[in-house]
């Protein structure tokens, strides 16, 4: 069984992360979706898995037992900046990897209760399930 860190570091597909204009967060489409993309203000439902880059430890996943897909309003500040901007344009069925630096994530303080260290960089894998 491969670790999450190994999966993020050793994908067989193109490992090039793409810039998100105006932000330090980068993205990579791992699975193409179809239909219209997420726009600011859409209500979106996703599966999400978060991993701390520095430790390789998963801190949250909607796919874990007892968890459910996560719904939020896109592009309006309801989630951390890197996720909020990094989800825009995603299509239903798309899986996207985001690399979110601390200043667009949980900042200098981190989120110790979740195992996110001060200044921690995050990998979030988002799978778009529904756009309204």
Coordinates of C-alpha atoms in Angstrom, one line a residue:
X1 CA 0.0 0.0 0.0
X2 CA 1.5 3.3 -1.1
X3 CA 1.5 6.3 1.3
X4 CA -0.4 9.4 0.4
X5 CA 2.9 11.3 0.2
X6 CA 4.2 8.7 -2.3
X7 CA 1.1 9.1 -4.4
X8 CA 1.5 12.8 -4.6
X9 CA 5.2 12.7 -5.4
X10 CA 5.2 9.7 -7.8
X11 CA 2.1 10.0 -10.0
X12 CA 2.6 8.3 -13.4
X13 CA 0.9 11.2 -15.2
X14 CA 2.3 14.7 -15.7
X15 CA 3.6 16.1 -12.4
X16 CA 3.6 19.7 -13.6
X17 CA 1.6 21.9 -11.3
X18 CA -0.2 24.9 -13.0
X19 CA -0.3 28.4 -11.6
X20 CA -3.5 30.0 -10.5
X21 CA -3.2 33.6 -11.7
X22 CA -2.9 36.0 -8.8
X23 CA -2.3 33.3 -6.2
X24 CA 0.6 31.1 -4.9
X25 CA -1.6 28.0 -4.8
X26 CA -1.0 25.6 -7.7
X27 CA -3.2 23.0 -9.3
X28 CA -3.0 19.8 -11.4
X29 CA -6.0 18.1 -13.0
X30 CA -5.7 14.4 -12.2
X31 CA -9.0 13.3 -13.8
X32 CA -10.9 15.3 -16.4
X33 CA -14.6 16.1 -15.7
X34 CA -17.3 17.4 -18.0
X35 CA -19.9 20.1 -18.3
X36 CA -19.7 23.7 -17.1
X37 CA -17.0 24.6 -14.5
X38 CA -17.4 26.0 -11.0
X39 CA -17.9 29.7 -11.0
X40 CA -17.9 32.2 -8.0
X41 CA -21.1 31.8 -6.1
X42 CA -21.9 28.3 -7.1
X43 CA -22.9 25.8 -4.4
X44 CA -20.5 22.9 -4.8
X45 CA -20.3 19.4 -3.3
X46 CA -16.9 17.7 -3.3
X47 CA -14.9 14.9 -1.8
X48 CA -11.8 16.4 -0.3
X49 CA -8.7 14.9 1.2
X50 CA -6.1 17.1 2.9
X51 CA -2.4 16.1 3.5
X52 CA 0.3 18.1 5.2
X53 CA 3.2 18.4 2.7
X54 CA 5.9 18.5 5.3
X55 CA 4.8 15.3 7.1
X56 CA 2.8 13.4 4.5
X57 CA 0.1 13.0 7.1
X58 CA -3.6 13.1 6.1
X59 CA -5.5 15.4 8.4
X60 CA -9.0 15.1 6.9
X61 CA -10.9 13.2 4.2
X62 CA -14.6 13.1 3.3
X63 CA -14.0 9.5 2.2
X64 CA -13.1 8.3 5.7
X65 CA -15.7 6.2 7.6
X66 CA -18.4 8.4 9.1
X67 CA -17.6 11.4 6.8
X68 CA -19.7 12.8 4.0
X69 CA -19.0 14.9 0.9
X70 CA -18.4 18.6 1.8
X71 CA -20.7 21.4 0.4
X72 CA -19.8 25.1 0.3
X73 CA -20.3 28.2 -1.8
X74 CA -17.3 28.7 -4.2
X75 CA -15.1 31.7 -4.5
X76 CA -16.6 33.8 -1.7
X77 CA -14.3 33.0 1.3
X78 CA -16.1 30.1 2.9
X79 CA -13.0 27.9 2.8
X80 CA -9.3 28.7 2.9
X81 CA -8.1 30.9 0.1
X82 CA -6.1 28.3 -1.8
X83 CA -9.1 25.9 -2.0
X84 CA -11.5 28.7 -2.7
X85 CA -9.6 29.9 -5.7
X86 CA -8.2 26.5 -6.7
X87 CA -11.6 25.0 -7.2
X88 CA -12.8 27.5 -9.7
X89 CA -13.3 26.0 -13.2
X90 CA -13.5 22.4 -11.9
X91 CA -16.1 20.3 -13.7
X92 CA -18.3 17.5 -12.4
X93 CA -16.3 14.3 -12.3
X94 CA -13.0 16.2 -12.2
X95 CA -10.3 15.4 -9.6
X96 CA -7.8 18.1 -9.0
X97 CA -4.7 18.3 -6.8
X98 CA -4.0 21.7 -5.1
X99 CA -0.8 22.6 -3.4
X100 CA -1.6 25.4 -1.0
X101 CA 1.1 27.4 0.8
X102 CA 0.5 28.4 4.4
X103 CA -0.4 32.0 3.7
X104 CA -3.3 30.8 1.5
X105 CA -4.1 27.9 3.9
X106 CA -4.0 28.0 7.7
X107 CA -1.2 30.6 8.0
X108 CA 1.7 31.0 10.4
X109 CA -0.3 29.5 13.3
X110 CA -1.3 26.3 11.4
X111 CA -4.2 24.3 12.8
X112 CA -2.6 22.1 15.5
X113 CA -5.8 20.4 16.4
X114 CA -5.8 18.8 12.9
X115 CA -2.0 18.2 12.9
X116 CA -1.3 21.1 10.6
X117 CA 2.0 22.7 11.8
X118 CA 2.7 26.4 11.9
X119 CA 3.4 27.5 8.3
X120 CA 2.4 24.1 6.9
X121 CA 1.9 23.6 3.2
X122 CA -1.2 21.6 2.2
X123 CA -2.1 19.2 -0.5
X124 CA -5.8 19.0 -1.1
X125 CA -7.3 16.5 -3.6
X126 CA -10.8 17.6 -4.6
X127 CA -13.3 15.5 -6.5
X128 CA -16.2 17.6 -7.8
X129 CA -19.5 15.8 -7.3
X130 CA -22.1 18.5 -7.9
X131 CA -22.3 22.1 -9.0
X132 CA -25.5 24.2 -8.4

